[in-house]
Structures are given as structure tokens and as C-alpha cells.
Amino acid sequence: MKEIESKKTKESPKRKRFGWLTRQLQFVVSSDAESEDPDENMRDLLRHIDGAWVRRQMRWVALMFVFAMLSITNGYITQTLQMKRNALKNEVEDYAFRSLTRSSQLTRETRQSLIEDRLKANGDSTLTPTPDAPFLIERDGKQDEGE
């Protein structure tokens, strides 16, 4: 009989461990919660959170703090990388437009008619366009175009 009573007394602290939590939950669920003073409710809750509880939960608080710092740092790093990526993308687009502009200018400047006109204007050349059309060269029974 004493053994059964001693087992009951050993189990009772485990039940009391969350006793204040069940009381708080009952308080929240009950209709009396609306009529009482909210400051008194907060004081009651803080009374149950003592130094031992805080020390037990300190590992979790520290872990959450580390996760929060990692998340914030990751956000800043990602934002910085995204800004660099956008800057490089804009720079590549700018170089592509410049390349296209230079290519079109080079194409325009190297037209055969413009080159001939420039050389005639400077008097540096005796080049004249050929009056004959390009001719075909036969090689091994096949015809290839030649100039």
C-alpha cells in the first residue's frame, strides 16, 4: 500500500509541471477572461515564469537567435548578390548595344562603293569597278563561282 502511495507522490510533480499552463488555457477558454483586468493576467503569467524556467529555455532562445541572425545575414547577402547580378546584366546589355552599333558602322564604312568613292576623292587609286560579271571556274567536273 505504501508503495502505491509513494508512486502516486512521485508521479504528482510531473502532473504539476504543466499545471499552470492548463490553468492559463482554462482561463483563456473560460468566459471570465473578458471581465478581468489584463494587467493582472500578465502578472499571473509572469509569476509562473521564474528564473529556472528561463534557464531551461535559454538553449532554445539562443538557437532561435542564431537562426534569426543567419536568416537576416542570408537576406543581406542575397540582396547584395542580386544587385551585383543586375548591374552586370545591365553592363552586358550595354556592351551588346555598343557592339551592334560598331558592327553596323563598320559594315557601312566598308561598303565597296563607299571605299571606291573615298579613294577617287583622294586621288590615291586607279581602282575601277569591273565591267564583267563574275565567271565560273570548272574544277573536277564541277562548276564553282569565282571572282
PDB file of C-alpha atoms in Angstrom, residues 29-129:
ATOM      1  CA  VAL A  29     -11.119  29.485 -22.799  1.00  0.00           C
ATOM      2  CA  SER A  30     -13.455  30.494 -19.985  1.00  0.00           C
ATOM      3  CA  SER A  31     -15.848  33.389 -20.357  1.00  0.00           C
ATOM      4  CA  ASP A  32     -14.452  35.057 -17.224  1.00  0.00           C
ATOM      5  CA  ALA A  33     -11.361  36.162 -19.152  1.00  0.00           C
ATOM      6  CA  GLU A  34     -13.141  39.101 -20.719  1.00  0.00           C
ATOM      7  CA  SER A  35     -14.170  40.645 -17.438  1.00  0.00           C
ATOM      8  CA  GLU A  36     -10.808  40.550 -15.620  1.00  0.00           C
ATOM      9  CA  ASP A  37      -8.028  43.107 -15.750  1.00  0.00           C
ATOM     10  CA  PRO A  38      -5.434  42.334 -18.468  1.00  0.00           C
ATOM     11  CA  ASP A  39      -2.558  43.617 -16.309  1.00  0.00           C
ATOM     12  CA  GLU A  40      -3.467  41.117 -13.623  1.00  0.00           C
ATOM     13  CA  ASN A  41      -3.476  38.337 -16.206  1.00  0.00           C
ATOM     14  CA  MET A  42       0.002  39.310 -17.350  1.00  0.00           C
ATOM     15  CA  ARG A  43       1.296  39.452 -13.779  1.00  0.00           C
ATOM     16  CA  ASP A  44      -0.154  35.999 -13.163  1.00  0.00           C
ATOM     17  CA  LEU A  45       1.573  34.658 -16.254  1.00  0.00           C
ATOM     18  CA  LEU A  46       4.904  36.263 -15.348  1.00  0.00           C
ATOM     19  CA  ARG A  47       4.688  34.872 -11.836  1.00  0.00           C
ATOM     20  CA  HIS A  48       4.756  31.367 -13.277  1.00  0.00           C
ATOM     21  CA  ILE A  49       7.760  32.106 -15.456  1.00  0.00           C
ATOM     22  CA  ASP A  50      10.606  32.064 -12.970  1.00  0.00           C
ATOM     23  CA  GLY A  51      14.382  32.034 -13.344  1.00  0.00           C
ATOM     24  CA  ALA A  52      14.611  28.252 -13.536  1.00  0.00           C
ATOM     25  CA  TRP A  53      12.218  28.143 -16.482  1.00  0.00           C
ATOM     26  CA  VAL A  54      14.186  30.837 -18.266  1.00  0.00           C
ATOM     27  CA  ARG A  55      17.460  28.970 -17.684  1.00  0.00           C
ATOM     28  CA  ARG A  56      15.911  25.761 -19.036  1.00  0.00           C
ATOM     29  CA  GLN A  57      14.700  27.526 -22.159  1.00  0.00           C
ATOM     30  CA  MET A  58      17.904  29.503 -22.745  1.00  0.00           C
ATOM     31  CA  ARG A  59      19.273  26.933 -25.195  1.00  0.00           C
ATOM     32  CA  TRP A  60      16.189  27.300 -27.365  1.00  0.00           C
ATOM     33  CA  VAL A  61      16.284  31.062 -27.149  1.00  0.00           C
ATOM     34  CA  ALA A  62      19.952  31.051 -28.178  1.00  0.00           C
ATOM     35  CA  LEU A  63      19.192  28.676 -31.051  1.00  0.00           C
ATOM     36  CA  MET A  64      16.339  30.895 -32.267  1.00  0.00           C
ATOM     37  CA  PHE A  65      18.651  33.920 -32.001  1.00  0.00           C
ATOM     38  CA  VAL A  66      21.290  32.165 -34.123  1.00  0.00           C
ATOM     39  CA  PHE A  67      18.655  31.204 -36.719  1.00  0.00           C
ATOM     40  CA  ALA A  68      17.356  34.773 -36.806  1.00  0.00           C
ATOM     41  CA  MET A  69      20.870  36.163 -37.323  1.00  0.00           C
ATOM     42  CA  LEU A  70      21.570  33.612 -40.072  1.00  0.00           C
ATOM     43  CA  SER A  71      18.305  34.483 -41.787  1.00  0.00           C
ATOM     44  CA  ILE A  72      18.977  38.227 -41.671  1.00  0.00           C
ATOM     45  CA  THR A  73      22.565  37.767 -42.861  1.00  0.00           C
ATOM     46  CA  ASN A  74      21.412  35.498 -45.683  1.00  0.00           C
ATOM     47  CA  GLY A  75      18.898  38.137 -46.737  1.00  0.00           C
ATOM     48  CA  TYR A  76      21.557  40.850 -46.886  1.00  0.00           C
ATOM     49  CA  ILE A  77      23.993  38.641 -48.799  1.00  0.00           C
ATOM     50  CA  THR A  78      21.290  37.617 -51.265  1.00  0.00           C
ATOM     51  CA  GLN A  79      20.265  41.240 -51.771  1.00  0.00           C
ATOM     52  CA  THR A  80      23.882  42.261 -52.431  1.00  0.00           C
ATOM     53  CA  LEU A  81      24.395  39.431 -54.923  1.00  0.00           C
ATOM     54  CA  GLN A  82      21.156  40.314 -56.702  1.00  0.00           C
ATOM     55  CA  MET A  83      22.247  43.954 -57.027  1.00  0.00           C
ATOM     56  CA  LYS A  84      25.625  42.879 -58.455  1.00  0.00           C
ATOM     57  CA  ARG A  85      23.875  40.498 -60.867  1.00  0.00           C
ATOM     58  CA  ASN A  86      21.559  43.262 -62.092  1.00  0.00           C
ATOM     59  CA  ALA A  87      24.490  45.651 -62.555  1.00  0.00           C
ATOM     60  CA  LEU A  88      26.424  43.066 -64.570  1.00  0.00           C
ATOM     61  CA  LYS A  89      23.329  42.259 -66.640  1.00  0.00           C
ATOM     62  CA  ASN A  90      22.890  45.960 -67.483  1.00  0.00           C
ATOM     63  CA  GLU A  91      26.582  46.213 -68.365  1.00  0.00           C
ATOM     64  CA  VAL A  92      26.342  43.201 -70.704  1.00  0.00           C
ATOM     65  CA  GLU A  93      23.303  44.719 -72.419  1.00  0.00           C
ATOM     66  CA  ASP A  94      25.198  47.999 -72.832  1.00  0.00           C
ATOM     67  CA  TYR A  95      28.168  46.207 -74.398  1.00  0.00           C
ATOM     68  CA  ALA A  96      25.835  44.261 -76.703  1.00  0.00           C
ATOM     69  CA  PHE A  97      24.274  47.522 -77.948  1.00  0.00           C
ATOM     70  CA  ARG A  98      27.711  49.085 -78.417  1.00  0.00           C
ATOM     71  CA  SER A  99      28.870  46.031 -80.348  1.00  0.00           C
ATOM     72  CA  LEU A 100      25.816  46.177 -82.592  1.00  0.00           C
ATOM     73  CA  THR A 101      26.407  49.886 -83.226  1.00  0.00           C
ATOM     74  CA  ARG A 102      30.104  49.352 -84.048  1.00  0.00           C
ATOM     75  CA  SER A 103      29.248  46.438 -86.327  1.00  0.00           C
ATOM     76  CA  SER A 104      26.709  48.469 -88.296  1.00  0.00           C
ATOM     77  CA  GLN A 105      29.153  51.387 -88.569  1.00  0.00           C
ATOM     78  CA  LEU A 106      31.885  49.057 -89.807  1.00  0.00           C
ATOM     79  CA  THR A 107      29.519  47.489 -92.334  1.00  0.00           C
ATOM     80  CA  ARG A 108      28.528  50.903 -93.635  1.00  0.00           C
ATOM     81  CA  GLU A 109      32.112  52.172 -93.799  1.00  0.00           C
ATOM     82  CA  THR A 110      33.463  49.097 -95.619  1.00  0.00           C
ATOM     83  CA  ARG A 111      30.963  49.011 -98.483  1.00  0.00           C
ATOM     84  CA  GLN A 112      32.766  48.668-101.756  1.00  0.00           C
ATOM     85  CA  SER A 113      31.082  51.708-103.290  1.00  0.00           C
ATOM     86  CA  LEU A 114      31.997  53.965-100.338  1.00  0.00           C
ATOM     87  CA  ILE A 115      35.611  52.799-100.402  1.00  0.00           C
ATOM     88  CA  GLU A 116      35.865  53.421-104.145  1.00  0.00           C
ATOM     89  CA  ASP A 117      34.310  56.872-103.755  1.00  0.00           C
ATOM     90  CA  ARG A 118      36.760  57.805-100.991  1.00  0.00           C
ATOM     91  CA  LEU A 119      39.750  56.608-102.953  1.00  0.00           C
ATOM     92  CA  LYS A 120      38.598  58.549-106.042  1.00  0.00           C
ATOM     93  CA  ALA A 121      38.038  61.685-103.962  1.00  0.00           C
ATOM     94  CA  ASN A 122      41.561  61.472-102.545  1.00  0.00           C
ATOM     95  CA  GLY A 123      43.082  60.620-105.897  1.00  0.00           C
ATOM     96  CA  ASP A 124      45.038  57.777-104.353  1.00  0.00           C
ATOM     97  CA  SER A 125      43.884  54.952-106.559  1.00  0.00           C
ATOM     98  CA  THR A 126      43.145  53.914-110.050  1.00  0.00           C
ATOM     99  CA  LEU A 127      40.604  51.323-108.978  1.00  0.00           C
ATOM    100  CA  THR A 128      37.562  50.988-111.161  1.00  0.00           C
ATOM    101  CA  PRO A 129      34.688  48.574-110.862  1.00  0.00           C
TER     102      PRO A 129
END
